[in-house]
Short mmCIF file of C-alpha atoms and ligand atoms in Angstrom, two decimals:
data_model
loop_
_atom_site.label_atom_id
_atom_site.label_comp_id
_atom_site.label_asym_id
_atom_site.label_seq_id
_atom_site.Cartn_x
_atom_site.Cartn_y
_atom_site.Cartn_z
CA UNK M 1 116.69 101.04 123.77
CA UNK M 2 118.21 102.37 120.55
CA UNK M 3 116.16 103.26 117.48
CA UNK M 4 117.80 101.87 114.35
CA UNK M 5 116.58 102.06 110.75
CA UNK M 6 112.96 102.75 109.84
CA UNK M 7 111.28 99.52 108.72
CA UNK M 8 107.90 100.87 107.75
CA UNK M 9 105.77 103.98 107.64
CA UNK M 10 102.02 103.59 107.87
CA UNK M 11 99.21 106.13 107.91
CA UNK M 12 99.45 106.86 111.64
CA UNK M 13 102.70 105.27 112.81
CA UNK M 14 106.32 104.63 111.90
CA UNK M 15 108.10 101.44 112.91
CA UNK M 16 111.83 101.25 113.65
CA UNK M 17 114.21 98.34 114.16
CA UNK M 18 116.18 97.95 117.39
CA UNK M 19 119.27 95.94 118.30
CA UNK M 20 116.96 93.11 119.34
CA UNK M 21 115.52 91.35 116.25
CA UNK M 22 112.35 90.51 118.21
CA UNK M 23 111.66 94.10 119.31
CA UNK M 24 110.60 97.13 117.27
CA UNK M 25 109.80 100.72 118.25
CA UNK M 26 106.49 102.25 117.18
CA UNK M 27 106.39 106.05 116.78
CA UNK M 28 102.90 107.58 116.68
CA UNK M 29 102.25 110.49 114.28
CA UNK M 30 99.59 113.22 114.33
CA UNK M 31 98.62 112.38 110.72
CA UNK M 32 95.04 111.30 110.24
CA UNK M 33 93.47 109.62 107.24
CA UNK M 34 89.96 108.37 106.51
CA UNK M 35 88.08 106.67 103.70
CA UNK M 36 91.04 104.48 102.74
CA UNK M 37 93.45 107.42 102.61
CA UNK M 38 91.20 109.68 100.49
CA UNK M 39 90.83 112.22 103.30
CA UNK M 40 94.04 113.43 104.91
CA UNK M 41 94.73 115.79 107.79
CA UNK M 42 96.45 116.33 111.09
CA UNK M 43 95.06 116.09 114.59
CA UNK M 44 97.45 118.00 116.86
CA UNK M 45 98.57 115.88 119.82
CA UNK M 46 96.85 112.73 118.55
CA UNK M 47 100.06 110.68 118.42
CA UNK M 48 100.76 111.27 122.11
CA UNK M 49 97.17 110.47 123.12
CA UNK M 50 96.93 107.32 120.99
CA UNK M 51 100.29 106.06 122.25
CA UNK M 52 99.36 106.59 125.90
CA UNK M 53 95.80 105.31 125.63
CA UNK M 54 96.81 102.23 123.69
CA UNK M 55 99.56 101.38 126.19
CA UNK M 56 97.23 101.99 129.12
CA UNK M 57 94.70 99.54 127.68
CA UNK M 58 97.27 96.95 126.58
CA UNK M 59 98.81 96.82 130.07
CA UNK M 60 95.41 96.17 131.61
CA UNK M 61 94.45 93.65 128.94
CA UNK M 62 97.64 91.70 129.68
CA UNK M 63 96.57 91.57 133.33
CA UNK M 64 93.15 90.35 132.19
CA UNK M 65 94.78 87.47 130.27
CA UNK M 66 94.99 88.80 126.71
CA UNK M 67 98.54 88.50 125.34
CA UNK M 68 99.63 91.73 123.62
CA UNK M 69 102.64 93.07 121.73
CA UNK M 70 103.27 95.73 124.40
CA UNK M 71 106.69 95.84 126.06
CA UNK M 72 107.46 99.33 127.34
CA UNK M 73 106.56 102.97 126.71
CA UNK M 74 109.74 104.87 125.81
CA UNK M 75 108.44 108.42 125.40
CA UNK M 76 105.22 110.35 124.75
CA UNK M 77 105.08 109.01 121.19
CA UNK M 78 107.31 105.93 121.24
CA UNK M 79 106.72 102.40 122.50
CA UNK M 80 108.76 99.22 122.32
CA UNK M 81 106.64 96.31 121.13
CA UNK M 82 107.23 92.69 120.18
CA UNK M 83 108.00 92.30 116.50
CA UNK M 84 105.09 90.45 114.92
CA UNK M 85 103.75 89.50 111.54
CA UNK M 86 100.35 91.15 111.41
CA UNK M 87 97.50 88.79 110.46
CA UNK M 88 95.92 90.55 107.46
CA UNK M 89 92.54 90.69 109.21
CA UNK M 90 90.79 93.67 110.73
CA UNK M 91 88.61 92.42 113.53
CA UNK M 92 85.61 94.64 114.25
CA UNK M 93 83.29 94.39 117.24
CA UNK M 94 80.06 96.35 117.53
CA UNK M 95 77.95 96.96 120.61
CA UNK M 96 75.83 99.75 119.10
CA UNK M 97 74.96 100.36 115.43
CA UNK M 98 77.04 103.01 113.66
CA UNK M 99 79.22 103.66 110.61
CA UNK M 100 79.32 101.03 107.89
CA UNK M 101 76.91 98.75 109.79
CA UNK M 102 74.19 101.40 109.79
CA UNK M 103 74.88 102.12 106.13
CA UNK M 104 74.98 98.47 104.92
CA UNK M 105 71.86 97.38 106.73
CA UNK M 106 69.87 100.62 106.37
CA UNK M 107 69.39 101.28 110.07
CA UNK M 108 69.98 104.35 112.20
CA UNK M 109 73.02 104.80 114.40
CA UNK M 110 72.60 104.17 118.12
CA UNK M 111 70.71 100.85 118.25
CA UNK M 112 72.05 99.02 121.30
CA UNK M 113 72.57 95.32 120.54
CA UNK M 114 71.71 92.57 123.05
CA UNK M 115 75.03 90.91 122.22
CA UNK M 116 78.17 92.20 120.50
CA UNK M 117 78.76 91.35 116.83
CA UNK M 118 82.10 90.38 115.34
CA UNK M 119 83.23 90.69 111.73
CA UNK M 120 86.45 90.46 109.77
CA UNK M 121 87.75 92.42 106.88
CA UNK M 122 90.69 91.60 104.67
CA UNK M 123 93.42 94.13 105.46
CA UNK M 124 94.21 95.15 101.90
CA UNK M 125 94.15 98.84 100.91
CA UNK M 126 94.12 98.10 97.15
CA UNK M 127 90.87 96.15 97.59
CA UNK M 128 89.41 98.63 100.10
CA UNK M 129 89.51 96.20 103.06
CA UNK M 130 86.60 93.98 101.90
CA UNK M 131 84.46 92.15 104.44
CA UNK M 132 85.09 88.40 104.68
CA UNK M 133 84.03 85.55 106.90
CA UNK M 134 86.20 82.97 108.68
CA UNK M 135 85.86 80.42 105.86
CA UNK M 136 87.12 83.01 103.37
CA UNK M 137 90.03 83.89 105.67
CA UNK M 138 91.02 80.21 105.96
CA UNK M 139 90.58 79.63 102.20
CA UNK M 140 92.85 82.61 101.51
CA UNK M 141 95.32 81.25 104.11
CA UNK M 142 95.19 84.52 106.05
CA UNK M 143 94.85 82.48 109.25
CA UNK M 144 94.22 78.92 110.41
CA UNK M 145 91.01 77.82 112.17
CA UNK M 146 92.96 77.59 115.43
CA UNK M 147 94.17 81.16 115.00
CA UNK M 148 90.67 82.39 114.17
CA UNK M 149 89.25 80.73 117.29
CA UNK M 150 91.94 82.34 119.44
CA UNK M 151 91.41 85.73 117.78
CA UNK M 152 87.66 85.49 118.49
CA UNK M 153 88.24 84.51 122.11
CA UNK M 154 90.71 87.35 122.73
CA UNK M 155 88.54 89.84 120.84
CA UNK M 156 85.51 89.25 123.07
CA UNK M 157 87.78 89.49 126.13
CA UNK M 158 88.99 92.85 124.80
CA UNK M 159 85.39 93.99 124.28
CA UNK M 160 84.29 92.93 127.77
CA UNK M 161 87.20 94.73 129.37
CA UNK M 162 87.10 97.92 127.27
CA UNK M 163 83.33 98.24 127.45
CA UNK M 164 83.17 98.05 131.22
CA UNK M 165 86.30 100.14 131.77
CA UNK M 166 85.05 102.93 129.50
CA UNK M 167 81.57 102.81 131.06
CA UNK M 168 83.29 103.62 134.35
CA UNK M 169 84.49 106.92 132.87
CA UNK M 170 81.15 107.77 131.26
CA UNK M 171 81.90 106.51 127.76
CA UNK M 172 79.86 104.05 125.67
CA UNK M 173 82.04 101.79 123.51
CA UNK M 174 80.08 101.74 120.24
CA UNK M 175 82.49 99.70 118.12
CA UNK M 176 86.19 99.17 117.52
CA UNK M 177 88.74 97.56 115.24
CA UNK M 178 91.72 95.55 116.46
CA UNK M 179 94.50 93.61 114.80
CA UNK M 180 96.51 90.60 115.88
CA UNK M 181 100.05 89.54 115.10
CA UNK M 182 102.17 86.43 115.31
CA UNK M 183 105.46 86.57 117.22
CA UNK M 184 108.65 84.82 116.10
CA UNK M 185 107.71 81.85 118.33
CA UNK M 186 104.22 81.61 116.82
CA UNK M 187 102.18 83.20 119.61
CA UNK M 188 99.07 85.17 118.60
CA UNK M 189 99.07 88.55 120.36
CA UNK M 190 96.96 91.69 120.25
CA UNK M 191 98.91 94.26 118.21
CA UNK M 192 98.42 97.65 116.52
CA UNK M 193 96.54 100.15 118.71
CA UNK M 194 93.43 100.86 120.76
CA UNK M 195 92.62 104.57 120.52
CA UNK M 196 89.97 107.09 119.44
CA UNK M 197 91.26 106.42 115.89
CA UNK M 198 90.12 102.82 116.08
CA UNK M 199 87.16 102.94 118.48
CA UNK M 200 83.85 104.78 118.38
CA UNK M 201 83.42 106.39 121.78
CA UNK M 202 80.24 108.26 122.73
CA UNK M 203 79.63 110.19 125.91
CA UNK M 204 77.09 108.04 127.75
CA UNK M 205 74.82 110.98 128.63
CA UNK M 206 75.09 113.48 125.75
CA UNK M 207 76.05 110.88 123.10
CA UNK M 208 78.66 113.37 121.93
CA UNK M 209 81.23 111.70 119.68
CA UNK M 210 84.69 111.48 121.26
CA UNK M 211 86.52 109.78 118.38
CA UNK M 212 87.74 109.96 114.80
CA UNK M 213 84.22 110.38 113.41
CA UNK M 214 84.65 114.08 114.28
CA UNK M 215 87.49 114.14 111.72
CA UNK M 216 85.78 111.85 109.18
CA UNK M 217 82.58 113.91 109.25
CA UNK M 218 84.16 117.39 109.65
CA UNK M 219 82.40 117.95 112.95
CA UNK M 220 85.06 120.20 114.49
CA UNK M 221 86.61 120.04 117.97
CA UNK M 222 88.54 116.95 116.98
CA UNK M 223 91.54 117.68 119.22
CA UNK M 224 89.20 118.49 122.13
CA UNK M 225 87.49 115.12 121.79
CA UNK M 226 90.76 113.16 121.89
CA UNK M 227 91.91 115.29 124.82
CA UNK M 228 88.66 114.64 126.68
CA UNK M 229 89.11 110.86 126.39
CA UNK M 230 92.65 111.21 127.68
CA UNK M 231 91.55 113.42 130.56
CA UNK M 232 88.89 110.93 131.67
CA UNK M 233 91.27 108.01 131.26
CA UNK M 234 94.41 109.35 132.88
CA UNK M 235 93.48 112.73 134.37
CA UNK M 236 95.74 114.42 131.80
N1 UDP D 301 87.93 101.11 111.92
C1 UDP D 301 89.29 101.33 111.92
N2 UDP D 301 89.98 101.20 110.75
C2 UDP D 301 89.40 100.87 109.58
C3 UDP D 301 88.01 100.65 109.57
C4 UDP D 301 87.30 100.77 110.75
O1 UDP D 301 89.87 101.60 112.97
O2 UDP D 301 90.10 100.78 108.55
C5 UDP D 301 87.16 101.23 113.16
C6 UDP D 301 86.29 102.47 113.19
O3 UDP D 301 86.94 103.55 113.81
C7 UDP D 301 85.10 102.02 114.01
C8 UDP D 301 85.01 100.51 113.76
O4 UDP D 301 86.29 100.13 113.25
O5 UDP D 301 85.36 102.22 115.39
C9 UDP D 301 83.93 100.13 112.78
O6 UDP D 301 84.10 100.85 111.59
P1 UDP D 301 83.05 100.71 110.40
O7 UDP D 301 83.11 99.33 109.85
O8 UDP D 301 81.73 101.21 110.84
O9 UDP D 301 83.67 101.58 109.24
P2 UDP D 301 83.67 103.15 108.98
O10 UDP D 301 82.28 103.64 109.16
O11 UDP D 301 84.66 103.69 109.98
O12 UDP D 301 84.17 103.23 107.58
#
């Protein structure tokens, strides 16, 4: 598959056109940002790990019945995916309190919930990705009710799968953010990525953080944490 012109450059990925108008190539970078781009840095090898982990999970999610944008991994950092229009919604699931949840509601991190929570934020950097509910999303025409229902259904399927898969390799899935897109023929598919950039992953025994919080909070051993997830996942 040939890489044509660059269509877009985001914080962690570049997107290129291909000869097929329905297919684009995603190229994962080592650049890391946090706090809406205020904190910038590099995590050596992150692009390779995020590309491989995301593809690994997307392949299995497809098998589990969640449609995804994934087509084919092309190299360590590059993957062919279906071209989609991203729904401007960040969908966040939480199994354990952490991050903005702990801050907003004044609770400690690490409270295990009886059931997962779901929330949406409006994907808009200028506004700082504000929280919104489904009514707001429909009012703003970010999605239809049908799309929201499908997004919720797929999101809980993703949580069920990821949570139990990660538990099998000694990792607690604390929370994560996913995004969905719409293909040219109107299908809603899981898009973007599933990686230590977008999930909070804690070692089930030591509760050591194996995710981007190490970068956000200047905890050190950031590369080691990403590598550890990769090693447990794929033996690499
Ligand atoms: N998250 C993300 N991108 C964002 C915001 C959040 O991938 O722009 C992920 C984050 O890594 C965590 C989950 O979503 O796994 C919940 O994040 P939270 O709302 O607690 O926000 P944070 O504390 O990261 O600002």
